[in-house]
Amino acid sequence: MRIFSGIQPTGRKHLGNYIGAIVQYVEGQHRAAAAGDIAIFCVVDLHAMTVPWNPVEMRERVYDTAAILLAAGLDPEQCIFIRQSDIPEHTELAWHMGAVTAHGDLNRMHQFKEKSARQRDLVSADLFTYPVLMAADVLAYRANEVPVGDDQRQHVELMRDVAQRFNDRFGEILVVPELKIPELGARIMDLQDPTSKMSTTSGSPEGTVYVLDDAKTVEKKFKRAVTDSDDPPRIVRDPSKPGVSNLIDILAAARGTSFAEVEASLADARGYGDLKVATAEAVNALLDPVRDRYTALRADEDVLEAIFAAGAAKAREITRDTLADVRQAIGVGPRG
Ligand code: AQP
């Protein structure tokens, strides 16, 4: 059971990233190790170049993101923890995968449509081919499982098609990975606009809870969360109640219980205020220790660099093998 997932170095990771992805990473690192395999987690700096970026900030954000992941519980002794640009096999494999990716399939990617519409100066070719690099990230490790939030579903489906097409043509060289989406919290919504996902680039500042927000800010954001005007208020998860449903999901994920248990625990609540207070408390209980550990980890960039260097050495033992097989199969490079 090999697991791979990547996360962009936007630094300001939010509760959607935390519940939808990071919580699954920590669980996956233990599950992979228990099965005698390994989980690989990658800060995908090359993906962050698909929209405008500042080179100085990029380095800072990579360290910020690494420190958040380590603070959340990733342990470089138990998993392989890497920075994407340290592993040249990712970009080489992306080229090879591009040869078996249909242009028409890339054209159908929702994320490209949304993000390209927001670019003012340049819609880069990298934004268009981003899902091919993402496919290469995973396929380079022959990973079986890709834990992501719901917004990445289409990209994982594309990488499965790419791997299958490659294998059909060149033999069983790549592993076709499975999508792994959490049962609860796969799509955390913006607190101010609960019909849109909580997002780094398109969310509202008041509706986005950042992992590094202080406890008071978290409380304030939940207090102001949009609910509905049902009278009497109903604390139930229902498609017609996106704001309340989102709070129930967040509370259940933060407490590690089911949404039914959350509904039952709030059966006697006086109103939505009780739900908001309970959710803010549970989120702060979840994030307080992460914020404390973050401060210590972020303080030493040399240590973070050493962790990346050690991770890259372990990662390349796997990726070099995959690339050697791929090169042989497609007929490039020296004869094997
Ligand atoms: N709202 C969300 N709910 C659940 N999971 C989410 N993820 C993102 N948003 C939500 C999951 O977080 C992981 C990392 O995502 P990323 O690398 O794309 O990081 P990001 O750019 O900071 O995430 P955003 O907010 O999704 O950015 P935008 O909206 O700008 O593209 C992924 O597994 C993702 O599914």
Short mmCIF file of C-alpha atoms and ligand atoms in Angstrom, two decimals:
data_model
loop_
_atom_site.label_atom_id
_atom_site.label_comp_id
_atom_site.label_asym_id
_atom_site.label_seq_id
_atom_site.Cartn_x
_atom_site.Cartn_y
_atom_site.Cartn_z
CA MET A 1 0.00 0.00 0.00
CA ARG A 2 1.94 3.00 -1.25
CA ILE A 3 0.46 6.47 -0.83
CA PHE A 4 1.36 9.74 -2.55
CA SER A 5 -0.08 13.23 -2.24
CA GLY A 6 1.09 16.76 -2.95
CA ILE A 7 0.23 20.15 -1.52
CA GLN A 8 0.96 23.59 -2.93
CA PRO A 9 3.27 25.92 -1.01
CA THR A 10 0.70 28.64 -0.60
CA GLY A 11 1.80 28.91 3.03
CA ARG A 12 -1.57 30.07 4.22
CA LYS A 13 -3.05 26.58 4.36
CA HIS A 14 -6.72 26.67 5.31
CA LEU A 15 -9.13 24.42 7.16
CA GLY A 16 -10.22 22.80 3.86
CA ASN A 17 -6.64 21.76 3.14
CA TYR A 18 -6.26 20.60 6.74
CA ILE A 19 -9.43 18.49 7.00
CA GLY A 20 -9.63 17.44 3.34
CA ALA A 21 -5.99 16.50 2.91
CA ILE A 22 -3.54 16.91 5.80
CA VAL A 23 -5.52 14.82 8.31
CA GLN A 24 -5.57 12.01 5.72
CA TYR A 25 -1.81 12.34 5.18
CA VAL A 26 -1.07 11.74 8.84
CA GLU A 27 -3.40 8.72 8.93
CA GLY A 28 -1.94 7.45 5.62
CA GLN A 29 1.67 7.65 6.79
CA HIS A 30 0.86 5.23 9.63
CA ARG A 31 -1.29 2.95 7.45
CA ALA A 32 1.39 2.66 4.75
CA ALA A 33 4.12 1.96 7.32
CA ALA A 34 1.93 -0.66 9.03
CA ALA A 35 1.50 -2.38 5.65
CA GLY A 36 5.28 -2.48 5.19
CA ASP A 37 5.28 0.22 2.52
CA ILE A 38 5.74 3.97 2.53
CA ALA A 39 3.76 7.18 2.06
CA ILE A 40 5.28 10.07 0.14
CA PHE A 41 4.18 13.67 0.75
CA CYS A 42 5.38 16.42 -1.49
CA VAL A 43 5.41 20.21 -1.32
CA VAL A 44 4.65 20.88 -4.97
CA ASP A 45 6.54 24.11 -5.66
CA LEU A 46 6.49 23.55 -9.44
CA HIS A 47 2.70 23.51 -9.36
CA ALA A 48 2.75 26.89 -7.65
CA MET A 49 4.36 28.33 -10.82
CA THR A 50 1.19 27.76 -12.81
CA VAL A 51 -0.18 31.13 -11.65
CA PRO A 52 1.83 34.35 -11.03
CA TRP A 53 4.37 33.96 -8.22
CA ASN A 54 7.09 35.89 -6.46
CA PRO A 55 10.42 33.97 -6.32
CA VAL A 56 11.43 35.26 -2.88
CA GLU A 57 8.01 34.49 -1.41
CA MET A 58 8.03 31.06 -3.05
CA ARG A 59 10.93 29.91 -0.86
CA GLU A 60 9.29 31.32 2.27
CA ARG A 61 5.98 29.64 1.48
CA VAL A 62 7.70 26.29 0.89
CA TYR A 63 9.19 26.49 4.41
CA ASP A 64 5.83 27.65 5.84
CA THR A 65 4.00 24.74 4.24
CA ALA A 66 6.66 22.21 5.27
CA ALA A 67 6.49 23.43 8.87
CA ILE A 68 2.67 23.17 8.88
CA LEU A 69 2.78 19.58 7.59
CA LEU A 70 5.41 18.53 10.11
CA ALA A 71 3.52 20.32 12.89
CA ALA A 72 0.37 18.44 11.87
CA GLY A 73 2.14 15.14 12.45
CA LEU A 74 4.07 14.11 9.34
CA ASP A 75 7.20 12.37 10.52
CA PRO A 76 10.12 12.25 8.03
CA GLU A 77 11.29 9.04 9.71
CA GLN A 78 8.00 7.34 8.91
CA CYS A 79 7.20 8.82 5.50
CA ILE A 80 9.14 10.35 2.61
CA PHE A 81 8.79 14.11 2.83
CA ILE A 82 9.97 15.99 -0.25
CA ARG A 83 9.99 19.19 -2.26
CA GLN A 84 8.87 18.51 -5.83
CA SER A 85 11.65 20.49 -7.56
CA ASP A 86 14.34 18.40 -5.81
CA ILE A 87 13.31 15.32 -7.79
CA PRO A 88 14.05 15.80 -11.52
CA GLU A 89 12.28 12.54 -12.39
CA HIS A 90 8.92 14.23 -11.77
CA THR A 91 9.45 16.66 -14.65
CA GLU A 92 10.99 14.10 -16.96
CA LEU A 93 8.12 11.70 -16.41
CA ALA A 94 5.67 14.55 -17.02
CA TRP A 95 7.09 14.89 -20.53
CA HIS A 96 6.67 11.16 -21.18
CA MET A 97 3.14 11.21 -19.75
CA GLY A 98 2.30 14.21 -21.94
CA ALA A 99 2.84 11.94 -24.94
CA VAL A 100 -0.07 9.75 -23.83
CA THR A 101 -2.37 12.51 -22.59
CA ALA A 102 -5.16 13.73 -24.84
CA HIS A 103 -5.25 17.49 -25.38
CA GLY A 104 -9.05 17.22 -25.34
CA ASP A 105 -8.98 15.68 -21.86
CA LEU A 106 -6.88 18.55 -20.51
CA ASN A 107 -9.33 20.97 -22.11
CA ARG A 108 -12.11 19.52 -19.98
CA MET A 109 -10.42 20.16 -16.62
CA HIS A 110 -12.67 22.38 -14.47
CA GLN A 111 -9.74 23.79 -12.54
CA PHE A 112 -8.07 25.01 -15.73
CA LYS A 113 -11.27 26.70 -16.82
CA GLU A 114 -11.73 28.42 -13.45
CA LYS A 115 -8.11 29.45 -12.92
CA SER A 116 -7.46 30.55 -16.51
CA ALA A 117 -10.51 32.81 -16.36
CA ARG A 118 -8.95 34.60 -13.36
CA GLN A 119 -5.55 35.32 -15.00
CA ARG A 120 -5.08 38.89 -16.15
CA ASP A 121 -1.73 38.85 -17.95
CA LEU A 122 -0.86 35.34 -18.99
CA VAL A 123 -2.59 31.98 -19.09
CA SER A 124 0.54 29.85 -19.04
CA ALA A 125 1.03 26.52 -20.79
CA ASP A 126 2.01 25.16 -17.36
CA LEU A 127 -1.48 25.94 -16.05
CA PHE A 128 -2.88 23.88 -18.89
CA THR A 129 -0.50 20.91 -18.47
CA TYR A 130 -0.51 20.99 -14.65
CA PRO A 131 -2.57 17.74 -14.44
CA VAL A 132 0.14 15.94 -16.45
CA LEU A 133 2.82 16.94 -13.94
CA MET A 134 0.45 15.92 -11.13
CA ALA A 135 0.03 12.53 -12.83
CA ALA A 136 3.81 12.16 -13.07
CA ASP A 137 4.22 13.07 -9.37
CA VAL A 138 2.11 10.08 -8.38
CA LEU A 139 3.06 7.62 -11.13
CA ALA A 140 6.81 8.10 -10.51
CA TYR A 141 6.31 6.30 -7.17
CA ARG A 142 3.91 3.64 -8.49
CA ALA A 143 1.61 4.73 -5.68
CA ASN A 144 -1.63 2.80 -5.06
CA GLU A 145 -3.55 5.56 -3.36
CA VAL A 146 -3.88 9.35 -3.69
CA PRO A 147 -5.53 11.08 -0.70
CA VAL A 148 -7.01 14.42 -1.83
CA GLY A 149 -10.04 16.65 -1.37
CA ASP A 150 -13.00 16.44 -3.71
CA ASP A 151 -11.71 19.28 -5.95
CA GLN A 152 -8.90 16.99 -7.15
CA ARG A 153 -11.21 14.15 -8.24
CA GLN A 154 -11.01 15.04 -11.95
CA HIS A 155 -7.22 15.26 -11.90
CA VAL A 156 -6.88 11.83 -10.28
CA GLU A 157 -9.30 10.36 -12.83
CA LEU A 158 -7.13 11.83 -15.59
CA MET A 159 -3.95 10.34 -14.11
CA ARG A 160 -5.63 6.93 -13.97
CA ASP A 161 -6.51 7.21 -17.67
CA VAL A 162 -2.96 8.29 -18.51
CA ALA A 163 -1.40 5.39 -16.59
CA GLN A 164 -3.82 2.93 -18.18
CA ARG A 165 -3.14 4.25 -21.68
CA PHE A 166 0.62 4.03 -21.10
CA ASN A 167 0.37 0.45 -19.81
CA ASP A 168 -1.92 -0.61 -22.68
CA ARG A 169 0.66 0.59 -25.15
CA PHE A 170 3.98 -0.24 -23.42
CA GLY A 171 3.22 -3.02 -20.89
CA GLU A 172 2.39 -3.12 -17.17
CA ILE A 173 4.96 -0.58 -16.01
CA LEU A 174 2.90 1.96 -14.09
CA VAL A 175 0.45 1.46 -11.24
CA VAL A 176 -3.06 2.84 -11.82
CA PRO A 177 -3.71 4.65 -8.51
CA GLU A 178 -6.97 4.86 -6.55
CA LEU A 179 -8.56 8.11 -5.48
CA LYS A 180 -9.00 8.47 -1.72
CA ILE A 181 -11.45 11.12 -0.58
CA PRO A 182 -12.37 11.50 3.10
CA GLU A 183 -15.90 10.49 4.09
CA LEU A 184 -16.36 13.75 5.95
CA GLY A 185 -14.76 17.04 4.99
CA ALA A 186 -13.90 16.28 1.36
CA ARG A 187 -15.28 19.69 0.45
CA ILE A 188 -15.14 22.27 3.22
CA MET A 189 -17.04 25.36 2.13
CA ASP A 190 -16.36 29.06 2.57
CA LEU A 191 -18.00 30.29 5.80
CA GLN A 192 -19.33 33.41 4.08
CA ASP A 193 -20.41 31.66 0.89
CA PRO A 194 -21.19 28.04 1.76
CA THR A 195 -21.98 27.19 -1.86
CA SER A 196 -18.29 27.74 -2.81
CA LYS A 197 -15.36 25.70 -1.53
CA MET A 198 -12.97 27.21 0.95
CA SER A 199 -10.09 28.22 -1.29
CA THR A 200 -6.66 29.85 -1.26
CA THR A 201 -7.14 31.90 -4.39
CA SER A 202 -10.87 32.50 -4.75
CA GLY A 203 -12.36 32.46 -1.25
CA SER A 204 -13.45 35.37 0.93
CA PRO A 205 -10.97 36.39 3.67
CA GLU A 206 -13.68 36.32 6.35
CA GLY A 207 -14.97 32.96 5.18
CA THR A 208 -11.56 31.25 5.07
CA VAL A 209 -10.13 29.85 8.31
CA TYR A 210 -6.36 29.56 8.14
CA VAL A 211 -4.45 26.94 10.10
CA LEU A 212 -2.28 29.75 11.47
CA ASP A 213 -5.13 32.11 12.40
CA ASP A 214 -5.03 32.76 16.15
CA ALA A 215 -7.78 31.30 18.32
CA LYS A 216 -9.65 34.63 18.61
CA THR A 217 -9.72 35.10 14.83
CA VAL A 218 -11.02 31.56 14.38
CA GLU A 219 -13.80 32.27 16.90
CA LYS A 220 -14.72 35.50 15.14
CA LYS A 221 -14.88 33.87 11.71
CA PHE A 222 -17.16 31.09 12.98
CA LYS A 223 -19.40 33.56 14.84
CA ARG A 224 -19.97 35.40 11.57
CA ALA A 225 -20.50 32.25 9.49
CA VAL A 226 -23.53 32.38 7.20
CA THR A 227 -26.30 29.94 8.24
CA ASP A 228 -29.98 30.34 7.29
CA SER A 229 -33.20 31.89 8.56
CA ASP A 230 -35.14 28.71 9.44
CA ASP A 231 -37.46 29.43 12.34
CA PRO A 232 -37.08 27.52 14.57
CA PRO A 233 -33.42 26.89 13.66
CA ARG A 234 -32.72 23.30 12.59
CA ILE A 235 -29.25 21.86 13.17
CA VAL A 236 -29.37 19.12 10.54
CA ARG A 237 -27.27 18.26 7.54
CA ASP A 238 -29.38 18.87 4.48
CA PRO A 239 -28.61 20.05 0.91
CA SER A 240 -31.04 22.93 1.33
CA LYS A 241 -28.97 24.17 4.32
CA PRO A 242 -25.40 24.58 2.97
CA GLY A 243 -24.15 26.87 5.77
CA VAL A 244 -25.40 24.69 8.64
CA SER A 245 -24.31 21.49 6.85
CA ASN A 246 -20.80 22.89 6.40
CA LEU A 247 -20.53 23.72 10.12
CA ILE A 248 -21.78 20.23 11.03
CA ASP A 249 -19.18 18.66 8.73
CA ILE A 250 -16.38 20.80 10.15
CA LEU A 251 -17.43 20.03 13.73
CA ALA A 252 -17.68 16.29 13.03
CA ALA A 253 -14.28 16.22 11.29
CA ALA A 254 -12.63 18.29 14.05
CA ARG A 255 -14.09 16.05 16.78
CA GLY A 256 -13.42 12.88 14.79
CA THR A 257 -17.08 11.77 15.04
CA SER A 258 -19.95 11.28 12.59
CA PHE A 259 -22.31 14.05 11.53
CA ALA A 260 -25.20 12.11 13.13
CA GLU A 261 -23.39 12.30 16.48
CA VAL A 262 -22.91 16.03 16.01
CA GLU A 263 -26.60 16.51 15.22
CA ALA A 264 -27.52 14.46 18.31
CA SER A 265 -25.12 16.41 20.55
CA LEU A 266 -26.80 19.67 19.49
CA ALA A 267 -30.39 18.46 19.69
CA ASP A 268 -31.05 20.78 22.66
CA ALA A 269 -29.18 23.78 21.25
CA ARG A 270 -30.90 27.15 21.53
CA GLY A 271 -29.90 28.21 18.05
CA TYR A 272 -27.13 28.40 15.48
CA GLY A 273 -24.98 30.34 17.96
CA ASP A 274 -24.39 27.11 19.93
CA LEU A 275 -23.33 25.29 16.75
CA LYS A 276 -20.92 28.10 15.85
CA VAL A 277 -19.36 28.21 19.33
CA ALA A 278 -18.98 24.41 19.45
CA THR A 279 -17.37 24.37 16.00
CA ALA A 280 -14.91 27.17 16.82
CA GLU A 281 -13.95 25.37 20.06
CA ALA A 282 -13.39 22.05 18.29
CA VAL A 283 -11.36 23.68 15.52
CA ASN A 284 -9.19 25.53 18.02
CA ALA A 285 -8.67 22.31 19.99
CA LEU A 286 -7.54 20.68 16.73
CA LEU A 287 -5.28 23.52 15.59
CA ASP A 288 -3.81 24.87 18.87
CA PRO A 289 -1.08 22.21 19.14
CA VAL A 290 -0.33 22.52 15.41
CA ARG A 291 0.18 26.29 15.74
CA ASP A 292 2.49 25.79 18.75
CA ARG A 293 4.66 23.19 17.04
CA TYR A 294 4.68 25.27 13.83
CA THR A 295 6.42 28.19 15.52
CA ALA A 296 9.31 26.00 16.67
CA LEU A 297 9.64 24.13 13.37
CA ARG A 298 9.46 27.22 11.15
CA ALA A 299 12.28 28.88 13.11
CA ASP A 300 15.02 26.66 11.64
CA GLU A 301 15.15 26.66 7.84
CA ASP A 302 18.42 24.66 7.84
CA VAL A 303 16.65 21.79 9.57
CA LEU A 304 13.81 21.98 7.02
CA GLU A 305 16.37 21.91 4.17
CA ALA A 306 18.07 18.87 5.75
CA ILE A 307 14.69 17.09 5.96
CA PHE A 308 14.05 17.81 2.26
CA ALA A 309 17.55 16.60 1.30
CA ALA A 310 17.11 13.32 3.19
CA GLY A 311 13.63 12.89 1.67
CA ALA A 312 14.94 13.50 -1.86
CA ALA A 313 17.64 10.85 -1.45
CA LYS A 314 15.02 8.26 -0.41
CA ALA A 315 12.55 9.37 -3.08
CA ARG A 316 15.04 9.13 -5.92
CA GLU A 317 15.77 5.49 -5.10
CA ILE A 318 12.17 4.87 -6.19
CA THR A 319 11.81 7.39 -9.02
CA ARG A 320 15.08 6.44 -10.76
CA ASP A 321 13.81 2.86 -11.01
CA THR A 322 10.49 3.92 -12.49
CA LEU A 323 12.16 6.22 -15.00
CA ALA A 324 14.63 3.51 -16.05
CA ASP A 325 11.67 1.19 -16.82
CA VAL A 326 9.73 3.91 -18.61
CA ARG A 327 12.72 4.95 -20.73
CA GLN A 328 13.38 1.36 -21.76
CA ALA A 329 9.75 0.83 -22.64
CA ILE A 330 9.41 3.94 -24.78
CA GLY A 331 12.79 3.61 -26.48
CA VAL A 332 14.62 6.70 -25.28
CA GLY A 333 18.08 6.94 -23.70
CA PRO A 334 20.84 4.33 -23.86
CA ARG A 335 19.98 0.70 -24.64
CA GLY A 336 19.30 -1.27 -21.43
N1 AQP B 1 -12.21 23.38 0.55
C1 AQP B 1 -11.57 22.23 0.58
N2 AQP B 1 -12.11 21.16 1.22
C2 AQP B 1 -11.46 19.98 1.29
N3 AQP B 1 -10.23 19.77 0.73
C3 AQP B 1 -9.65 20.80 0.09
N4 AQP B 1 -8.47 20.94 -0.55
C4 AQP B 1 -8.36 22.20 -1.02
N5 AQP B 1 -9.46 22.91 -0.71
C5 AQP B 1 -10.28 22.07 -0.02
C6 AQP B 1 -7.47 19.88 -0.67
O1 AQP B 1 -6.26 20.36 -0.13
C7 AQP B 1 -5.17 19.69 -0.78
C8 AQP B 1 -4.10 20.70 -1.14
O2 AQP B 1 -4.60 21.59 -2.10
P1 AQP B 1 -3.66 22.49 -3.00
O3 AQP B 1 -2.33 21.90 -3.09
O4 AQP B 1 -4.41 22.79 -4.24
O5 AQP B 1 -3.49 23.75 -2.11
P2 AQP B 1 -4.17 25.14 -2.29
O6 AQP B 1 -3.80 25.70 -3.60
O7 AQP B 1 -3.82 25.92 -1.07
O8 AQP B 1 -5.68 24.69 -2.22
P3 AQP B 1 -6.94 25.41 -2.75
O9 AQP B 1 -7.57 26.21 -1.70
O10 AQP B 1 -7.76 24.34 -3.41
O11 AQP B 1 -6.43 26.45 -3.80
P4 AQP B 1 -7.17 26.96 -5.03
O12 AQP B 1 -8.65 27.05 -4.70
O13 AQP B 1 -6.55 28.26 -5.23
O14 AQP B 1 -6.89 25.98 -6.10
C9 AQP B 1 -5.76 18.98 -2.00
O15 AQP B 1 -5.83 17.60 -1.75
C10 AQP B 1 -7.14 19.57 -2.12
O16 AQP B 1 -8.05 18.65 -2.66
#
